[in-house]
Amino acid sequence: MVLDVVIMAAGKGTRMKSARPKVLHPLAGRPLLQHVLEMGIRLGAARLITITGHGAEQVETVMRTALPEAPLAFVRQEPQLGTGHAVQQAVPELPETGTTLILNGDVPLVRVQTAQALIDACAGERLALLTVDLADPTGYGRILRDGEAVLAIKEHKDATPEQRLIREGYTGMMAVPTAHLKRWLANLGNDNVQGEYYLTDIVAMAVADGVPVVATKAGSETEVLGVNSPLQLADLERRFQRQQAEALMEAGVRLADPTRFDLRGDLTCGRDVDIDVNVIFEGTVTLGDEVSIGANCVIRNATIAAGAVIHPFTHIDGESLGVDIGAGALIGPFARLRPGAKLGAEVHIGNFVEVKNSTMARGAKANHLAYLGDATVGERVNYGAGSITANYDGANKHRTTIEADVHIGSNCVLVAPITIGAGATIGAGSTVSKSAPAGQLTVARGQQASISTWTRPTKPAKSGA
Ligand code: UD1
Ligand code: CA
């Protein structure tokens, strides 16, 4: 059975008070609409048709870039004359048969199982509605029933005081046989309090046509909540983060505080992983067994091997090249690892050390105030405090090679391209612009001199007053 998904996302989102289209505001690092589209992909939809209006071009560009492989289609709704009018715009894109699932672009946490249950309830021949019992259903369309049988949806603004007492509300999600949907949409009117074309009017049409209507209740309130304001966005973000934190803890990960944990992407953890408070994970992060992450770290696109310790306030961003940290490495506090930092086992990176596009072999150390860019560092190298690779000549970047067992003194400048041979020692304060031979001491700085005849200047004596 062919499944098509129609997502309504033309609304302005006035209450966000933002220049950005509402459905592009991020939840857990991804636009609201992307969450909905990804669920459609997981359902195996043949087409994902998004109705855009406000900020249409931006919405379309961002989504096509984020999901280049997905069967995306966009149709514009201009002006916006209601949810029925919105879905009418998708009609030319829809096939003659199959099932259409209608979703909202600003309801990001619907679970695949819930959507699948709705599709199953539709079974290609019934109108299946997702409903929810609400403590305060103000604003929602109410489900009108005769006994069990659903008769219609009445919008809040059109409902009588008696109908407004009904707690069962329409969530905005339905699965409809596509052929029926097309026929009903063609017959929608706008004779109501808001003068809008209501999608929800198709329920009464189905009843009149003798097409069975079934209402499935949502598993939780969280999965049907929409975002209309920054407050609601933050509320959904915390609910989502709590769900992710609980799933990780159930798998054995020890979070110091699940309310101070943020995952904006995918995190894979081994056994006995400890994560202290206020850590943010982004992109794809893998933590091996017994990894420990200190407080206030930001870690994006990185792989951290077993037993490594990331001390507090460390910033790791692999971007597209990734960052690899070897087993038993000690990183931070206050370290910065940038794209292409590939650190072997037992490497030590201390405070205020920046590493970019560099490999460091087993046991190499850079413990204080240093920069390593475009460098290849051998085993057991000790890279002194305050030393830097001068990797950029203003136009091109060059590599620095530091062979095994080298000792770079404090405050050295290694002007690339350059090779420091195995076992060499570079004296503190050297500016080294030619390769240094293995096994020797190389010093490149002014000679120390003491001048015995020198005297400090003195202030002239004040003339008497
Ligand atoms: C709608 C339902 C209501 C339901 C509620 C759940 C209708 C008539 N009513 O209410 O029964 O309880 O959702 O949240 O369907 N949109 C467009 N184009 C338009 C109008 C809306 O794309 O012309 C989009 C909005 O961007 C939004 C979604 O449709 O994503 C729902 O619109 P909204 O105005 O929030 O829903 P209501 O009409 O209030
Ligand atoms: Ca509305």
Short mmCIF file of C-alpha atoms and ligand atoms in Angstrom, two decimals:
data_model
loop_
_atom_site.label_atom_id
_atom_site.label_comp_id
_atom_site.label_asym_id
_atom_site.label_seq_id
_atom_site.Cartn_x
_atom_site.Cartn_y
_atom_site.Cartn_z
CA MET A 1 0.00 0.00 0.00
CA VAL A 2 1.45 3.34 -1.07
CA LEU A 3 1.88 5.86 1.74
CA ASP A 4 2.13 9.57 1.12
CA VAL A 5 2.73 12.10 3.88
CA VAL A 6 1.41 15.65 3.78
CA ILE A 7 2.89 18.06 6.31
CA MET A 8 1.27 21.41 7.00
CA ALA A 9 3.90 24.07 7.56
CA ALA A 10 2.63 27.26 5.96
CA GLY A 11 1.62 29.06 9.15
CA LYS A 12 3.44 32.16 10.26
CA GLY A 13 4.12 31.21 13.84
CA THR A 14 3.38 34.75 15.03
CA ARG A 15 3.90 33.90 18.68
CA MET A 16 7.52 32.91 18.07
CA LYS A 17 8.14 36.65 17.39
CA SER A 18 11.00 35.58 15.14
CA ALA A 19 12.20 36.36 11.62
CA ARG A 20 12.89 32.64 11.17
CA PRO A 21 10.01 30.44 9.94
CA LYS A 22 8.60 28.57 12.92
CA VAL A 23 9.26 25.06 11.58
CA LEU A 24 12.97 25.86 11.19
CA HIS A 25 13.50 26.52 14.88
CA PRO A 26 15.64 23.70 16.22
CA LEU A 27 14.71 21.04 18.72
CA ALA A 28 17.67 18.95 19.87
CA GLY A 29 19.73 20.64 17.15
CA ARG A 30 17.43 19.82 14.21
CA PRO A 31 14.60 21.93 12.75
CA LEU A 32 11.12 21.00 13.98
CA LEU A 33 10.08 20.10 10.44
CA GLN A 34 13.10 17.81 10.04
CA HIS A 35 11.91 15.69 12.97
CA VAL A 36 8.55 15.26 11.24
CA LEU A 37 10.12 14.47 7.86
CA GLU A 38 12.49 11.93 9.42
CA MET A 39 9.54 10.14 10.94
CA GLY A 40 7.91 10.06 7.48
CA ILE A 41 11.10 8.54 6.08
CA ARG A 42 11.07 5.87 8.79
CA LEU A 43 7.47 5.03 7.84
CA GLY A 44 8.67 4.35 4.30
CA ALA A 45 6.60 7.12 2.68
CA ALA A 46 6.67 7.28 -1.13
CA ARG A 47 6.42 11.09 -1.02
CA LEU A 48 6.83 13.67 1.72
CA ILE A 49 4.83 16.69 0.62
CA THR A 50 5.30 19.81 2.71
CA ILE A 51 2.91 22.76 2.44
CA THR A 52 4.95 25.92 2.79
CA GLY A 53 3.96 29.57 2.95
CA HIS A 54 5.75 31.91 5.31
CA GLY A 55 9.48 31.70 4.60
CA ALA A 56 8.79 29.01 1.97
CA GLU A 57 12.06 29.38 0.09
CA GLN A 58 14.15 29.15 3.25
CA VAL A 59 12.19 26.15 4.54
CA GLU A 60 12.61 24.33 1.22
CA THR A 61 16.35 25.03 0.93
CA VAL A 62 17.14 24.01 4.49
CA MET A 63 15.18 20.76 4.25
CA ARG A 64 16.56 19.75 0.86
CA THR A 65 20.07 20.30 2.19
CA ALA A 66 19.40 18.39 5.41
CA LEU A 67 17.69 15.43 3.72
CA PRO A 68 19.13 15.21 0.19
CA GLU A 69 18.08 11.56 -0.31
CA ALA A 70 14.49 11.88 0.86
CA PRO A 71 11.54 11.98 -1.60
CA LEU A 72 10.70 15.58 -0.71
CA ALA A 73 8.13 17.71 -2.49
CA PHE A 74 7.03 21.21 -1.60
CA VAL A 75 3.87 23.06 -2.53
CA ARG A 76 3.19 26.69 -1.73
CA GLN A 77 0.03 27.86 -0.04
CA GLU A 78 -0.51 31.56 -0.64
CA PRO A 79 -2.60 33.01 0.95
CA GLN A 80 -3.30 30.68 3.89
CA LEU A 81 -7.00 30.02 4.04
CA GLY A 82 -7.04 27.18 6.57
CA THR A 83 -5.88 23.60 7.03
CA GLY A 84 -8.30 22.23 4.39
CA HIS A 85 -7.06 24.78 1.89
CA ALA A 86 -3.49 23.78 2.81
CA VAL A 87 -4.06 20.11 1.99
CA GLN A 88 -5.93 21.08 -1.21
CA GLN A 89 -2.62 22.46 -2.50
CA ALA A 90 -1.08 18.98 -2.26
CA VAL A 91 -3.79 17.30 -4.34
CA PRO A 92 -1.92 17.51 -7.69
CA GLU A 93 1.05 15.76 -6.05
CA LEU A 94 -1.01 12.88 -4.65
CA PRO A 95 -1.67 9.60 -6.47
CA GLU A 96 -5.16 8.18 -7.04
CA THR A 97 -4.81 5.35 -4.54
CA GLY A 98 -3.13 4.53 -1.28
CA THR A 99 -3.11 6.25 2.09
CA THR A 100 -2.28 9.83 2.96
CA LEU A 101 -0.97 10.63 6.42
CA ILE A 102 -1.48 14.27 7.40
CA LEU A 103 0.88 15.77 9.97
CA ASN A 104 1.80 19.17 11.39
CA GLY A 105 5.26 20.62 10.79
CA ASP A 106 5.34 22.05 14.29
CA VAL A 107 4.57 18.81 16.18
CA PRO A 108 8.03 17.24 16.31
CA LEU A 109 7.83 14.35 18.78
CA VAL A 110 5.23 12.03 17.26
CA ARG A 111 6.50 8.47 17.58
CA VAL A 112 6.75 6.19 14.57
CA GLN A 113 4.65 3.57 16.37
CA THR A 114 1.83 6.05 16.90
CA ALA A 115 1.82 7.12 13.25
CA GLN A 116 1.99 3.49 12.14
CA ALA A 117 -0.98 2.63 14.38
CA LEU A 118 -2.92 5.42 12.67
CA ILE A 119 -2.01 4.08 9.22
CA ASP A 120 -2.99 0.56 10.31
CA ALA A 121 -6.32 1.85 11.65
CA CYS A 122 -6.94 3.51 8.28
CA ALA A 123 -6.14 0.26 6.44
CA GLY A 124 -6.62 2.05 3.15
CA GLU A 125 -10.39 2.30 3.65
CA ARG A 126 -11.22 4.14 6.89
CA LEU A 127 -10.65 7.68 8.12
CA ALA A 128 -8.36 7.36 11.14
CA LEU A 129 -7.96 10.30 13.53
CA LEU A 130 -5.41 10.72 16.29
CA THR A 131 -7.08 12.21 19.35
CA VAL A 132 -6.01 13.04 22.88
CA ASP A 133 -7.81 13.57 26.18
CA LEU A 134 -6.84 16.97 27.49
CA ALA A 135 -7.19 18.61 30.89
CA ASP A 136 -7.66 21.92 29.05
CA PRO A 137 -8.83 21.39 25.45
CA THR A 138 -9.22 25.13 24.71
CA GLY A 139 -8.41 25.83 21.06
CA TYR A 140 -8.66 22.22 19.95
CA GLY A 141 -11.23 20.75 17.60
CA ARG A 142 -13.60 18.55 19.68
CA ILE A 143 -14.46 14.98 18.77
CA LEU A 144 -18.25 14.66 18.58
CA ARG A 145 -19.47 11.11 19.15
CA ASP A 146 -22.74 9.23 19.28
CA GLY A 147 -21.87 6.54 21.78
CA GLU A 148 -18.57 5.21 20.39
CA ALA A 149 -19.17 6.31 16.83
CA VAL A 150 -17.37 9.48 15.73
CA LEU A 151 -19.72 11.93 14.01
CA ALA A 152 -17.64 15.04 13.38
CA ILE A 153 -14.90 17.39 14.62
CA LYS A 154 -16.14 20.75 15.83
CA GLU A 155 -13.58 23.56 15.98
CA HIS A 156 -13.34 25.31 19.35
CA LYS A 157 -14.45 28.66 17.94
CA ASP A 158 -17.52 27.09 16.32
CA ALA A 159 -18.43 24.84 19.25
CA THR A 160 -21.42 25.38 21.53
CA PRO A 161 -20.72 25.82 25.28
CA GLU A 162 -21.92 22.23 25.71
CA GLN A 163 -19.53 20.90 23.00
CA ARG A 164 -16.68 22.84 24.60
CA LEU A 165 -17.02 20.61 27.69
CA ILE A 166 -15.78 17.66 25.59
CA ARG A 167 -12.24 16.81 26.64
CA GLU A 168 -11.32 14.67 23.64
CA GLY A 169 -9.47 16.87 21.15
CA TYR A 170 -8.18 16.35 17.62
CA THR A 171 -4.37 16.31 17.54
CA GLY A 172 -4.08 17.51 13.93
CA MET A 173 -2.96 14.10 12.64
CA MET A 174 -5.02 11.77 10.49
CA ALA A 175 -4.62 8.92 7.98
CA VAL A 176 -7.03 8.99 5.05
CA PRO A 177 -7.64 6.83 1.95
CA THR A 178 -6.18 9.14 -0.71
CA ALA A 179 -9.04 8.74 -3.21
CA HIS A 180 -11.64 9.74 -0.57
CA LEU A 181 -9.44 12.61 0.61
CA LYS A 182 -9.29 14.13 -2.85
CA ARG A 183 -13.06 13.90 -3.27
CA TRP A 184 -13.83 15.42 0.17
CA LEU A 185 -11.32 18.24 -0.22
CA ALA A 186 -13.03 19.29 -3.44
CA ASN A 187 -16.26 19.81 -1.50
CA LEU A 188 -14.96 21.87 1.45
CA GLY A 189 -16.64 25.18 2.23
CA ASN A 190 -15.65 28.03 4.53
CA ASP A 191 -18.97 28.85 6.12
CA ASN A 192 -17.74 29.00 9.72
CA VAL A 193 -16.76 31.49 12.41
CA GLN A 194 -13.21 31.91 11.03
CA GLY A 195 -14.15 31.87 7.32
CA GLU A 196 -11.47 29.18 6.82
CA TYR A 197 -11.45 25.90 4.90
CA TYR A 198 -11.30 23.37 7.74
CA LEU A 199 -9.66 20.03 7.01
CA THR A 200 -11.60 18.69 9.97
CA ASP A 201 -14.88 19.09 8.04
CA ILE A 202 -14.01 15.92 6.10
CA VAL A 203 -14.96 13.86 9.16
CA ALA A 204 -18.65 14.65 8.79
CA MET A 205 -18.32 14.03 5.03
CA ALA A 206 -16.92 10.56 5.70
CA VAL A 207 -19.81 9.80 8.02
CA ALA A 208 -22.28 11.02 5.37
CA ASP A 209 -20.55 8.81 2.76
CA GLY A 210 -20.70 5.76 5.03
CA VAL A 211 -16.89 5.60 5.27
CA PRO A 212 -15.98 4.31 8.76
CA VAL A 213 -14.25 6.81 11.05
CA VAL A 214 -11.95 5.52 13.78
CA ALA A 215 -10.28 7.56 16.51
CA THR A 216 -6.99 6.34 18.01
CA LYS A 217 -5.77 7.94 21.22
CA ALA A 218 -2.17 9.14 21.42
CA GLY A 219 0.15 7.27 23.76
CA SER A 220 1.32 10.39 25.59
CA GLU A 221 0.60 14.08 25.60
CA THR A 222 4.24 14.88 24.75
CA GLU A 223 4.07 13.35 21.30
CA VAL A 224 1.14 15.47 20.17
CA LEU A 225 2.28 18.82 21.60
CA GLY A 226 2.89 21.58 19.07
CA VAL A 227 5.27 24.50 19.24
CA ASN A 228 3.78 27.99 19.07
CA SER A 229 6.07 30.01 21.34
CA PRO A 230 9.63 30.00 22.71
CA LEU A 231 8.19 28.77 25.99
CA GLN A 232 6.59 25.73 24.35
CA LEU A 233 9.74 25.10 22.32
CA ALA A 234 11.86 25.00 25.48
CA ASP A 235 9.30 22.78 27.20
CA LEU A 236 9.40 20.25 24.36
CA GLU A 237 13.18 20.42 24.26
CA ARG A 238 13.37 19.47 27.95
CA ARG A 239 10.82 16.67 27.51
CA PHE A 240 12.80 15.29 24.57
CA GLN A 241 16.13 15.56 26.40
CA ARG A 242 14.62 13.79 29.40
CA GLN A 243 13.50 10.91 27.14
CA GLN A 244 16.98 10.60 25.64
CA ALA A 245 18.62 10.79 29.08
CA GLU A 246 16.34 8.07 30.42
CA ALA A 247 17.06 5.78 27.46
CA LEU A 248 20.81 6.19 28.03
CA MET A 249 20.52 5.58 31.77
CA GLU A 250 18.42 2.48 31.14
CA ALA A 251 21.31 1.26 28.97
CA GLY A 252 23.67 1.77 31.93
CA VAL A 253 25.14 5.21 31.24
CA ARG A 254 25.62 7.18 34.45
CA LEU A 255 24.45 10.77 34.07
CA ALA A 256 25.22 12.94 37.08
CA ASP A 257 21.98 14.83 36.43
CA PRO A 258 19.52 13.95 33.62
CA THR A 259 18.10 17.49 33.78
CA ARG A 260 21.50 18.91 32.89
CA PHE A 261 22.20 16.78 29.83
CA ASP A 262 21.81 17.71 26.16
CA LEU A 263 22.12 15.42 23.17
CA ARG A 264 21.67 17.04 19.77
CA GLY A 265 22.39 14.06 17.55
CA ASP A 266 23.44 10.47 18.21
CA LEU A 267 25.42 9.22 21.17
CA THR A 268 26.68 5.64 21.42
CA CYS A 269 28.13 4.55 24.77
CA GLY A 270 30.01 1.50 26.00
CA ARG A 271 29.83 0.13 29.55
CA ASP A 272 30.52 2.19 32.66
CA VAL A 273 30.44 5.57 31.03
CA ASP A 274 30.19 8.55 33.42
CA ILE A 275 28.91 11.93 32.25
CA ASP A 276 29.01 14.86 34.64
CA VAL A 277 26.62 17.84 34.53
CA ASN A 278 26.11 20.33 31.68
CA VAL A 279 27.68 18.31 28.91
CA ILE A 280 26.42 18.95 25.37
CA PHE A 281 26.82 16.25 22.70
CA GLU A 282 26.26 17.17 19.07
CA GLY A 283 26.39 15.29 15.77
CA THR A 284 27.67 11.75 16.10
CA VAL A 285 29.63 10.89 19.24
CA THR A 286 30.89 7.48 20.34
CA LEU A 287 32.20 6.82 23.85
CA GLY A 288 34.04 3.59 24.65
CA ASP A 289 33.88 1.60 27.89
CA GLU A 290 34.77 3.47 31.07
CA VAL A 291 35.02 6.85 29.42
CA SER A 292 34.52 9.73 31.81
CA ILE A 293 33.33 13.16 30.69
CA GLY A 294 33.78 16.06 33.10
CA ALA A 295 31.36 18.90 33.68
CA ASN A 296 30.67 21.59 31.08
CA CYS A 297 32.17 19.93 28.02
CA VAL A 298 30.87 20.43 24.47
CA ILE A 299 31.60 17.41 22.26
CA ARG A 300 30.67 17.20 18.57
CA ASN A 301 31.47 14.54 15.95
CA ALA A 302 34.07 12.64 17.95
CA THR A 303 35.07 9.10 18.89
CA ILE A 304 36.54 8.61 22.34
CA ALA A 305 38.10 5.22 23.11
CA ALA A 306 37.91 3.16 26.28
CA GLY A 307 39.12 4.62 29.52
CA ALA A 308 39.79 8.11 28.19
CA VAL A 309 39.09 10.94 30.61
CA ILE A 310 37.82 14.28 29.36
CA HIS A 311 38.28 16.83 32.12
CA PRO A 312 35.86 19.75 32.62
CA PHE A 313 35.39 22.66 30.20
CA THR A 314 36.85 20.86 27.21
CA HIS A 315 35.61 21.78 23.74
CA ILE A 316 35.82 19.12 21.03
CA ASP A 317 34.49 19.73 17.52
CA GLY A 318 35.32 17.25 14.76
CA GLU A 319 33.12 19.03 12.19
CA SER A 320 33.30 16.83 9.06
CA LEU A 321 36.82 15.42 9.67
CA GLY A 322 36.06 14.08 13.13
CA VAL A 323 38.17 13.91 16.26
CA ASP A 324 39.55 10.59 17.54
CA ILE A 325 40.79 10.18 21.09
CA GLY A 326 42.71 7.03 21.95
CA ALA A 327 42.28 4.66 24.86
CA GLY A 328 43.34 6.01 28.22
CA ALA A 329 44.01 9.52 26.92
CA LEU A 330 43.69 12.43 29.35
CA ILE A 331 42.22 15.58 27.86
CA GLY A 332 41.72 18.97 29.52
CA PRO A 333 40.60 20.72 31.58
CA PHE A 334 40.12 23.63 29.16
CA ALA A 335 41.42 21.78 26.09
CA ARG A 336 40.29 22.47 22.53
CA LEU A 337 40.31 19.70 19.94
CA ARG A 338 39.44 20.75 16.42
CA PRO A 339 38.70 18.85 13.17
CA GLY A 340 41.21 16.15 12.29
CA ALA A 341 42.75 15.84 15.76
CA LYS A 342 43.65 12.14 15.92
CA LEU A 343 45.12 11.26 19.28
CA GLY A 344 46.59 7.88 20.10
CA ALA A 345 46.37 5.88 23.29
CA GLU A 346 47.50 7.58 26.48
CA VAL A 347 48.03 10.95 24.87
CA HIS A 348 47.84 13.83 27.36
CA ILE A 349 46.42 17.19 26.34
CA GLY A 350 46.38 19.74 29.13
CA ASN A 351 44.87 23.14 29.79
CA PHE A 352 44.68 25.74 27.03
CA VAL A 353 46.09 23.39 24.42
CA GLU A 354 44.60 23.53 20.91
CA VAL A 355 45.05 20.66 18.44
CA LYS A 356 43.87 20.88 14.81
CA ASN A 357 44.37 18.45 11.90
CA SER A 358 47.20 16.70 13.72
CA THR A 359 48.00 13.15 14.69
CA MET A 360 49.67 12.37 17.99
CA ALA A 361 51.03 8.87 18.53
CA ARG A 362 50.81 6.85 21.72
CA GLY A 363 51.97 8.57 24.86
CA ALA A 364 52.67 11.99 23.31
CA LYS A 365 52.02 14.92 25.65
CA ALA A 366 51.22 18.60 25.28
CA ASN A 367 50.28 19.70 28.73
CA HIS A 368 50.14 23.48 28.83
CA LEU A 369 49.24 26.49 26.66
CA ALA A 370 50.20 25.12 23.26
CA TYR A 371 49.11 24.92 19.62
CA LEU A 372 49.55 21.95 17.30
CA GLY A 373 48.18 22.53 13.78
CA ASP A 374 48.86 20.31 10.73
CA ALA A 375 51.41 18.30 12.71
CA THR A 376 52.43 14.66 12.88
CA VAL A 377 53.71 13.89 16.34
CA GLY A 378 55.51 10.65 17.20
CA GLU A 379 55.29 8.42 20.24
CA ARG A 380 56.28 9.79 23.64
CA VAL A 381 56.98 13.29 22.33
CA ASN A 382 56.89 15.94 25.03
CA TYR A 383 55.68 19.22 23.60
CA GLY A 384 56.58 22.08 25.93
CA ALA A 385 54.42 24.76 27.46
CA GLY A 386 53.72 27.72 25.22
CA SER A 387 55.07 26.10 22.04
CA ILE A 388 53.32 26.47 18.71
CA THR A 389 53.48 25.22 15.17
CA ALA A 390 53.58 28.17 12.77
CA ASN A 391 51.61 26.25 10.15
CA TYR A 392 50.23 29.12 8.09
CA ASP A 393 52.37 31.48 5.99
CA GLY A 394 49.47 33.77 5.19
CA ALA A 395 48.58 31.88 2.02
CA ASN A 396 49.25 28.17 2.51
CA LYS A 397 49.33 25.69 5.34
CA HIS A 398 52.37 23.48 5.90
CA ARG A 399 53.03 20.37 7.96
CA THR A 400 55.27 19.93 10.94
CA THR A 401 56.68 16.47 11.62
CA ILE A 402 57.94 15.69 15.10
CA GLU A 403 59.43 12.21 15.29
CA ALA A 404 59.32 9.84 18.25
CA ASP A 405 60.84 10.76 21.61
CA VAL A 406 61.44 14.40 20.70
CA HIS A 407 61.46 16.92 23.51
CA ILE A 408 60.26 20.38 22.49
CA GLY A 409 61.18 22.92 25.19
CA SER A 410 58.88 25.66 26.37
CA ASN A 411 57.89 28.58 24.20
CA CYS A 412 59.22 27.28 20.89
CA VAL A 413 57.98 28.29 17.44
CA LEU A 414 58.25 25.52 14.84
CA VAL A 415 58.01 27.22 11.44
CA ALA A 416 56.51 24.71 9.00
CA PRO A 417 57.33 22.88 6.79
CA ILE A 418 59.83 21.31 9.15
CA THR A 419 60.89 17.95 10.56
CA ILE A 420 62.33 17.41 14.01
CA GLY A 421 64.28 14.14 13.95
CA ALA A 422 63.70 11.33 16.42
CA GLY A 423 65.02 11.90 19.90
CA ALA A 424 65.96 15.53 19.23
CA THR A 425 65.67 18.19 21.89
CA ILE A 426 64.72 21.76 21.01
CA GLY A 427 65.90 24.32 23.55
CA ALA A 428 63.31 26.52 25.19
CA GLY A 429 62.49 29.73 23.39
CA SER A 430 63.78 28.55 20.02
CA THR A 431 62.32 29.74 16.75
CA VAL A 432 63.11 26.79 14.53
CA SER A 433 62.74 27.38 10.79
CA LYS A 434 65.01 24.60 9.46
CA SER A 435 64.66 20.89 10.13
CA ALA A 436 66.53 19.68 13.21
CA PRO A 437 68.63 16.49 13.20
CA ALA A 438 67.75 13.45 15.25
CA GLY A 439 69.29 12.91 18.63
CA GLN A 440 70.86 16.38 19.03
CA LEU A 441 70.09 19.52 20.97
CA THR A 442 69.04 22.34 18.66
CA VAL A 443 68.85 25.84 20.04
CA ALA A 444 67.79 28.80 17.92
CA ARG A 445 67.66 31.92 20.04
CA GLY A 446 69.88 34.83 21.08
CA GLN A 447 72.82 34.06 23.34
CA GLN A 448 72.39 35.00 26.97
CA ALA A 449 74.73 37.83 27.98
CA SER A 450 75.39 39.62 31.30
CA ILE A 451 76.78 43.17 31.26
CA SER A 452 78.68 43.92 34.45
CA THR A 453 79.17 47.66 33.75
CA TRP A 454 75.49 48.38 33.20
CA THR A 455 73.66 50.58 35.70
CA ARG A 456 69.97 51.30 35.99
CA PRO A 457 68.89 54.74 34.86
CA THR A 458 67.87 57.06 37.69
CA LYS A 459 65.38 59.94 37.78
CA PRO A 460 66.91 63.42 37.69
CA ALA A 461 67.05 65.04 41.21
CA LYS A 462 64.16 67.48 41.80
CA SER A 463 65.26 71.12 41.70
CA GLY A 464 64.90 72.66 45.22
CA ALA A 465 61.66 74.46 46.09
C1 UD1 B 1 -6.10 22.57 14.01
C2 UD1 B 1 -7.37 21.73 13.85
C3 UD1 B 1 -7.91 21.43 15.26
C4 UD1 B 1 -6.87 20.72 16.07
C5 UD1 B 1 -5.59 21.54 16.13
C6 UD1 B 1 -4.51 20.78 16.81
C7 UD1 B 1 -8.36 22.45 11.79
C8 UD1 B 1 -9.40 23.28 11.16
N1 UD1 B 1 -8.32 22.47 13.10
O1 UD1 B 1 -6.41 23.76 14.66
O2 UD1 B 1 -9.06 20.61 15.14
O3 UD1 B 1 -7.37 20.47 17.38
O4 UD1 B 1 -5.14 21.84 14.79
O5 UD1 B 1 -3.37 21.58 16.95
O6 UD1 B 1 -7.62 21.76 11.11
N2 UD1 B 1 -1.60 25.67 8.43
C9 UD1 B 1 -1.26 25.85 7.12
N3 UD1 B 1 -2.06 26.60 6.34
C10 UD1 B 1 -3.18 27.19 6.81
C11 UD1 B 1 -3.52 27.01 8.16
C12 UD1 B 1 -2.71 26.23 8.97
O7 UD1 B 1 -0.26 25.30 6.64
O8 UD1 B 1 -3.85 27.86 6.03
C13 UD1 B 1 -0.73 24.83 9.27
C14 UD1 B 1 -0.11 25.56 10.42
O9 UD1 B 1 1.14 26.09 10.06
C15 UD1 B 1 0.02 24.48 11.45
C16 UD1 B 1 -1.13 23.54 11.13
O10 UD1 B 1 -1.54 23.82 9.83
O11 UD1 B 1 1.21 23.75 11.30
C17 UD1 B 1 -2.30 23.71 12.08
O12 UD1 B 1 -2.72 25.05 12.04
P1 UD1 B 1 -3.21 25.78 13.37
O13 UD1 B 1 -3.69 27.11 13.00
O14 UD1 B 1 -2.20 25.66 14.42
O15 UD1 B 1 -4.38 24.81 13.79
P2 UD1 B 1 -5.86 25.19 14.16
O16 UD1 B 1 -6.59 25.61 12.95
O17 UD1 B 1 -5.84 26.08 15.31
CA CA B 2 -5.22 28.42 14.37
#
